[in-house]
Amino acid sequence: MTWTITPEPYDSPVAAALWRAYYTEVSDRWYLLHEGRRTDPAELEREIAATTGAELAAPTGTLLVARYAGEPAGSAGVRLLDTETAELTRVFVHVGMRGRGGAPLLVRAAEEAARALGAHRLILDTRSDLVAARALYARLGYEETARHNDDPYAEHWFRKDLRRGSADVPATSEV
């Protein structure tokens, strides 16, 4: 089977569906861990509507969508924070598609997108309960750093220098 990764408008139906799946999963995981319940449906709808993803639009951002055998399966976003720094966000692969190599391809494609925006470094934040994500970032050369934002849900911060190891990443990969 083949993975393809291409830019996608942040406000497309595909992007909206992936954002909903991503936000539902990370929100439910947080609430189940900390409060023993799933996200309140009204809160979920408010947050999904409030976070449009407009920061992932050109010329200072991009949203990438990974498709597996042609079906939308994941996403990753990049947005410039300043002339040299971009943030990696919304890295997500549907549960049923995990373990097939899509996440590393998405992150590497996001690194290339950040370089194309002029970034020299990529930063991100994540949570302690997202163990597989933290392992992925470490495996791909991200270094854990001190806090770089005030996101109340962030517990781990990472950084990668994009000037090192800028190997080309194919847009399609056989798995």
PDB file of C-alpha atoms in Angstrom:
ATOM      1  CA  MET A   1       0.000   0.000   0.000  1.00  0.00           C
ATOM      2  CA  THR A   2       1.077   3.569  -0.634  1.00  0.00           C
ATOM      3  CA  TRP A   3       1.185   6.686   1.541  1.00  0.00           C
ATOM      4  CA  THR A   4       0.893  10.034  -0.193  1.00  0.00           C
ATOM      5  CA  ILE A   5       1.359  13.365   1.555  1.00  0.00           C
ATOM      6  CA  THR A   6       0.128  16.561  -0.030  1.00  0.00           C
ATOM      7  CA  PRO A   7      -0.764  20.090   1.069  1.00  0.00           C
ATOM      8  CA  GLU A   8      -4.441  20.593   1.853  1.00  0.00           C
ATOM      9  CA  PRO A   9      -6.439  23.778   2.431  1.00  0.00           C
ATOM     10  CA  TYR A  10      -6.987  24.137   6.187  1.00  0.00           C
ATOM     11  CA  ASP A  11     -10.707  24.678   5.612  1.00  0.00           C
ATOM     12  CA  SER A  12     -11.384  21.764   3.260  1.00  0.00           C
ATOM     13  CA  PRO A  13     -13.845  19.025   4.257  1.00  0.00           C
ATOM     14  CA  VAL A  14     -10.926  16.574   4.533  1.00  0.00           C
ATOM     15  CA  ALA A  15      -9.012  18.927   6.859  1.00  0.00           C
ATOM     16  CA  ALA A  16     -12.154  19.518   8.942  1.00  0.00           C
ATOM     17  CA  ALA A  17     -12.755  15.785   9.360  1.00  0.00           C
ATOM     18  CA  LEU A  18      -9.134  15.140  10.362  1.00  0.00           C
ATOM     19  CA  TRP A  19      -9.180  18.096  12.811  1.00  0.00           C
ATOM     20  CA  ARG A  20     -12.361  16.707  14.395  1.00  0.00           C
ATOM     21  CA  ALA A  21     -10.830  13.233  14.736  1.00  0.00           C
ATOM     22  CA  TYR A  22      -7.568  14.636  16.129  1.00  0.00           C
ATOM     23  CA  TYR A  23      -9.195  16.988  18.617  1.00  0.00           C
ATOM     24  CA  THR A  24     -11.735  14.396  19.763  1.00  0.00           C
ATOM     25  CA  GLU A  25      -8.987  11.864  20.450  1.00  0.00           C
ATOM     26  CA  VAL A  26      -6.591  14.154  22.325  1.00  0.00           C
ATOM     27  CA  SER A  27      -9.381  15.829  24.286  1.00  0.00           C
ATOM     28  CA  ASP A  28     -11.017  12.547  25.262  1.00  0.00           C
ATOM     29  CA  ARG A  29      -7.640  11.102  26.292  1.00  0.00           C
ATOM     30  CA  TRP A  30      -6.967  14.108  28.533  1.00  0.00           C
ATOM     31  CA  TYR A  31     -10.388  14.058  30.185  1.00  0.00           C
ATOM     32  CA  LEU A  32     -10.348  10.280  30.678  1.00  0.00           C
ATOM     33  CA  LEU A  33      -6.906  10.487  32.268  1.00  0.00           C
ATOM     34  CA  HIS A  34      -7.615  13.484  34.513  1.00  0.00           C
ATOM     35  CA  GLU A  35     -11.363  13.403  35.143  1.00  0.00           C
ATOM     36  CA  GLY A  36     -12.480   9.882  34.225  1.00  0.00           C
ATOM     37  CA  ARG A  37     -14.873  11.071  31.512  1.00  0.00           C
ATOM     38  CA  ARG A  38     -14.964  11.907  27.839  1.00  0.00           C
ATOM     39  CA  THR A  39     -15.107  15.470  26.531  1.00  0.00           C
ATOM     40  CA  ASP A  40     -18.460  17.170  26.973  1.00  0.00           C
ATOM     41  CA  PRO A  41     -20.028  17.249  23.482  1.00  0.00           C
ATOM     42  CA  ALA A  42     -20.862  20.971  23.716  1.00  0.00           C
ATOM     43  CA  GLU A  43     -17.287  21.806  24.711  1.00  0.00           C
ATOM     44  CA  LEU A  44     -15.965  19.641  21.895  1.00  0.00           C
ATOM     45  CA  GLU A  45     -18.082  21.512  19.339  1.00  0.00           C
ATOM     46  CA  ARG A  46     -17.051  24.925  20.726  1.00  0.00           C
ATOM     47  CA  GLU A  47     -13.342  24.105  20.595  1.00  0.00           C
ATOM     48  CA  ILE A  48     -13.484  22.563  17.133  1.00  0.00           C
ATOM     49  CA  ALA A  49     -15.314  25.650  15.821  1.00  0.00           C
ATOM     50  CA  ALA A  50     -12.989  28.087  17.630  1.00  0.00           C
ATOM     51  CA  THR A  51      -9.770  26.565  16.300  1.00  0.00           C
ATOM     52  CA  THR A  52     -10.129  26.920  12.554  1.00  0.00           C
ATOM     53  CA  GLY A  53      -6.538  26.211  11.532  1.00  0.00           C
ATOM     54  CA  ALA A  54      -6.240  29.492   9.625  1.00  0.00           C
ATOM     55  CA  GLU A  55      -2.663  29.788  10.912  1.00  0.00           C
ATOM     56  CA  LEU A  56      -1.855  26.836   8.632  1.00  0.00           C
ATOM     57  CA  ALA A  57      -2.587  28.814   5.457  1.00  0.00           C
ATOM     58  CA  ALA A  58      -0.028  30.255   3.059  1.00  0.00           C
ATOM     59  CA  PRO A  59       2.116  32.222   3.077  1.00  0.00           C
ATOM     60  CA  THR A  60       3.171  31.455   6.683  1.00  0.00           C
ATOM     61  CA  GLY A  61       1.823  27.968   7.168  1.00  0.00           C
ATOM     62  CA  THR A  62       0.776  24.726   5.579  1.00  0.00           C
ATOM     63  CA  LEU A  63      -1.399  21.759   6.400  1.00  0.00           C
ATOM     64  CA  LEU A  64      -0.342  18.379   5.076  1.00  0.00           C
ATOM     65  CA  VAL A  65      -2.678  15.429   4.682  1.00  0.00           C
ATOM     66  CA  ALA A  66      -1.475  11.849   4.529  1.00  0.00           C
ATOM     67  CA  ARG A  67      -3.535   9.414   2.530  1.00  0.00           C
ATOM     68  CA  TYR A  68      -3.150   5.666   2.751  1.00  0.00           C
ATOM     69  CA  ALA A  69      -4.341   3.847  -0.368  1.00  0.00           C
ATOM     70  CA  GLY A  70      -6.010   7.123  -1.352  1.00  0.00           C
ATOM     71  CA  GLU A  71      -8.003   7.575   1.887  1.00  0.00           C
ATOM     72  CA  PRO A  72      -7.317  10.491   4.280  1.00  0.00           C
ATOM     73  CA  ALA A  73      -5.482   8.959   7.226  1.00  0.00           C
ATOM     74  CA  GLY A  74      -3.561  11.735   8.994  1.00  0.00           C
ATOM     75  CA  SER A  75      -2.343  15.294   9.109  1.00  0.00           C
ATOM     76  CA  ALA A  76       0.456  17.578  10.210  1.00  0.00           C
ATOM     77  CA  GLY A  77       0.568  21.346  10.280  1.00  0.00           C
ATOM     78  CA  VAL A  78       3.424  23.828  10.188  1.00  0.00           C
ATOM     79  CA  ARG A  79       3.251  27.541  10.938  1.00  0.00           C
ATOM     80  CA  LEU A  80       5.971  30.159  11.068  1.00  0.00           C
ATOM     81  CA  LEU A  81       6.431  31.798  14.454  1.00  0.00           C
ATOM     82  CA  ASP A  82       9.229  34.105  13.290  1.00  0.00           C
ATOM     83  CA  THR A  83      11.655  34.265  10.388  1.00  0.00           C
ATOM     84  CA  GLU A  84      13.652  31.230  11.566  1.00  0.00           C
ATOM     85  CA  THR A  85      11.266  29.208  13.724  1.00  0.00           C
ATOM     86  CA  ALA A  86       8.248  27.128  12.735  1.00  0.00           C
ATOM     87  CA  GLU A  87       5.917  25.126  14.941  1.00  0.00           C
ATOM     88  CA  LEU A  88       4.823  21.564  14.188  1.00  0.00           C
ATOM     89  CA  THR A  89       1.204  21.000  15.173  1.00  0.00           C
ATOM     90  CA  ARG A  90      -1.801  18.732  14.583  1.00  0.00           C
ATOM     91  CA  VAL A  91       0.332  15.642  13.971  1.00  0.00           C
ATOM     92  CA  PHE A  92      -2.233  12.876  13.796  1.00  0.00           C
ATOM     93  CA  VAL A  93      -2.758   9.463  12.239  1.00  0.00           C
ATOM     94  CA  HIS A  94      -6.099   7.657  12.562  1.00  0.00           C
ATOM     95  CA  VAL A  95      -5.889   4.800  15.056  1.00  0.00           C
ATOM     96  CA  GLY A  96      -6.562   2.146  12.410  1.00  0.00           C
ATOM     97  CA  MET A  97      -3.719   3.466  10.246  1.00  0.00           C
ATOM     98  CA  ARG A  98      -1.055   3.587  12.950  1.00  0.00           C
ATOM     99  CA  GLY A  99       1.925   1.273  12.731  1.00  0.00           C
ATOM    100  CA  ARG A 100       2.081   1.510   8.926  1.00  0.00           C
ATOM    101  CA  GLY A 101       4.826   4.150   8.696  1.00  0.00           C
ATOM    102  CA  GLY A 102       2.677   7.211   8.105  1.00  0.00           C
ATOM    103  CA  ALA A 103       3.666   9.274  11.145  1.00  0.00           C
ATOM    104  CA  PRO A 104       7.391   9.490  10.340  1.00  0.00           C
ATOM    105  CA  LEU A 105       6.572  10.348   6.722  1.00  0.00           C
ATOM    106  CA  LEU A 106       4.222  13.116   7.888  1.00  0.00           C
ATOM    107  CA  VAL A 107       6.781  14.606  10.262  1.00  0.00           C
ATOM    108  CA  ARG A 108       9.540  14.500   7.644  1.00  0.00           C
ATOM    109  CA  ALA A 109       7.230  16.114   5.088  1.00  0.00           C
ATOM    110  CA  ALA A 110       6.381  18.792   7.671  1.00  0.00           C
ATOM    111  CA  GLU A 111      10.103  19.422   8.172  1.00  0.00           C
ATOM    112  CA  GLU A 112      10.467  19.967   4.425  1.00  0.00           C
ATOM    113  CA  ALA A 113       7.453  22.286   4.457  1.00  0.00           C
ATOM    114  CA  ALA A 114       9.035  24.277   7.308  1.00  0.00           C
ATOM    115  CA  ARG A 115      12.272  24.563   5.336  1.00  0.00           C
ATOM    116  CA  ALA A 116      10.301  25.760   2.307  1.00  0.00           C
ATOM    117  CA  LEU A 117       8.790  28.480   4.529  1.00  0.00           C
ATOM    118  CA  GLY A 118      12.337  29.543   5.454  1.00  0.00           C
ATOM    119  CA  ALA A 119      12.508  28.027   8.941  1.00  0.00           C
ATOM    120  CA  HIS A 120      15.819  26.862  10.365  1.00  0.00           C
ATOM    121  CA  ARG A 121      14.280  25.149  13.376  1.00  0.00           C
ATOM    122  CA  LEU A 122      11.067  23.376  14.199  1.00  0.00           C
ATOM    123  CA  ILE A 123       9.522  23.332  17.662  1.00  0.00           C
ATOM    124  CA  LEU A 124       6.558  21.480  19.103  1.00  0.00           C
ATOM    125  CA  ASP A 125       4.867  20.640  22.348  1.00  0.00           C
ATOM    126  CA  THR A 126       3.058  17.532  23.500  1.00  0.00           C
ATOM    127  CA  ARG A 127       1.726  15.836  26.613  1.00  0.00           C
ATOM    128  CA  SER A 128       3.072  13.128  28.893  1.00  0.00           C
ATOM    129  CA  ASP A 129       0.288  10.687  28.003  1.00  0.00           C
ATOM    130  CA  LEU A 130       1.199  10.835  24.301  1.00  0.00           C
ATOM    131  CA  VAL A 131       4.063   8.397  24.773  1.00  0.00           C
ATOM    132  CA  ALA A 132       4.196   7.148  21.175  1.00  0.00           C
ATOM    133  CA  ALA A 133       4.370  10.729  19.874  1.00  0.00           C
ATOM    134  CA  ARG A 134       7.262  11.585  22.193  1.00  0.00           C
ATOM    135  CA  ALA A 135       9.095   8.416  21.111  1.00  0.00           C
ATOM    136  CA  LEU A 136       8.532   9.302  17.446  1.00  0.00           C
ATOM    137  CA  TYR A 137       9.950  12.801  17.881  1.00  0.00           C
ATOM    138  CA  ALA A 138      13.008  11.480  19.723  1.00  0.00           C
ATOM    139  CA  ARG A 139      13.568   8.840  17.021  1.00  0.00           C
ATOM    140  CA  LEU A 140      13.417  11.552  14.354  1.00  0.00           C
ATOM    141  CA  GLY A 141      16.080  13.682  16.031  1.00  0.00           C
ATOM    142  CA  TYR A 142      14.014  16.101  18.113  1.00  0.00           C
ATOM    143  CA  GLU A 143      15.593  17.158  21.388  1.00  0.00           C
ATOM    144  CA  GLU A 144      13.535  17.815  24.478  1.00  0.00           C
ATOM    145  CA  THR A 145      13.950  21.425  25.601  1.00  0.00           C
ATOM    146  CA  ALA A 146      12.731  23.842  28.223  1.00  0.00           C
ATOM    147  CA  ARG A 147       9.188  25.207  28.003  1.00  0.00           C
ATOM    148  CA  HIS A 148       8.722  27.523  25.018  1.00  0.00           C
ATOM    149  CA  ASN A 149       5.038  28.416  25.422  1.00  0.00           C
ATOM    150  CA  ASP A 150       2.346  28.730  28.047  1.00  0.00           C
ATOM    151  CA  ASP A 151      -0.068  26.103  26.715  1.00  0.00           C
ATOM    152  CA  PRO A 152      -1.720  24.694  29.850  1.00  0.00           C
ATOM    153  CA  TYR A 153      -1.908  21.198  28.334  1.00  0.00           C
ATOM    154  CA  ALA A 154       1.708  21.015  27.157  1.00  0.00           C
ATOM    155  CA  GLU A 155       4.101  19.028  29.320  1.00  0.00           C
ATOM    156  CA  HIS A 156       7.007  18.347  26.950  1.00  0.00           C
ATOM    157  CA  TRP A 157       8.684  20.682  24.465  1.00  0.00           C
ATOM    158  CA  PHE A 158      10.914  19.642  21.582  1.00  0.00           C
ATOM    159  CA  ARG A 159      13.170  21.309  19.046  1.00  0.00           C
ATOM    160  CA  LYS A 160      14.962  20.226  15.889  1.00  0.00           C
ATOM    161  CA  ASP A 161      17.571  22.131  13.916  1.00  0.00           C
ATOM    162  CA  LEU A 162      16.451  21.864  10.298  1.00  0.00           C
ATOM    163  CA  ARG A 163      19.848  22.856   8.923  1.00  0.00           C
ATOM    164  CA  ARG A 164      21.176  19.392   9.795  1.00  0.00           C
ATOM    165  CA  GLY A 165      20.175  16.310   7.808  1.00  0.00           C
ATOM    166  CA  SER A 166      17.912  17.889   5.230  1.00  0.00           C
ATOM    167  CA  ALA A 167      17.501  14.741   3.139  1.00  0.00           C
ATOM    168  CA  ASP A 168      14.837  14.786   0.491  1.00  0.00           C
ATOM    169  CA  VAL A 169      11.585  13.127   1.492  1.00  0.00           C
ATOM    170  CA  PRO A 170       9.516  11.433  -1.164  1.00  0.00           C
ATOM    171  CA  ALA A 171       5.862  12.455  -1.358  1.00  0.00           C
ATOM    172  CA  THR A 172       4.951   8.801  -1.834  1.00  0.00           C
ATOM    173  CA  SER A 173       6.234   5.811   0.076  1.00  0.00           C
ATOM    174  CA  GLU A 174       5.558   2.123  -0.401  1.00  0.00           C
ATOM    175  CA  VAL A 175       4.762   0.376   2.865  1.00  0.00           C
TER     176      VAL A 175
END
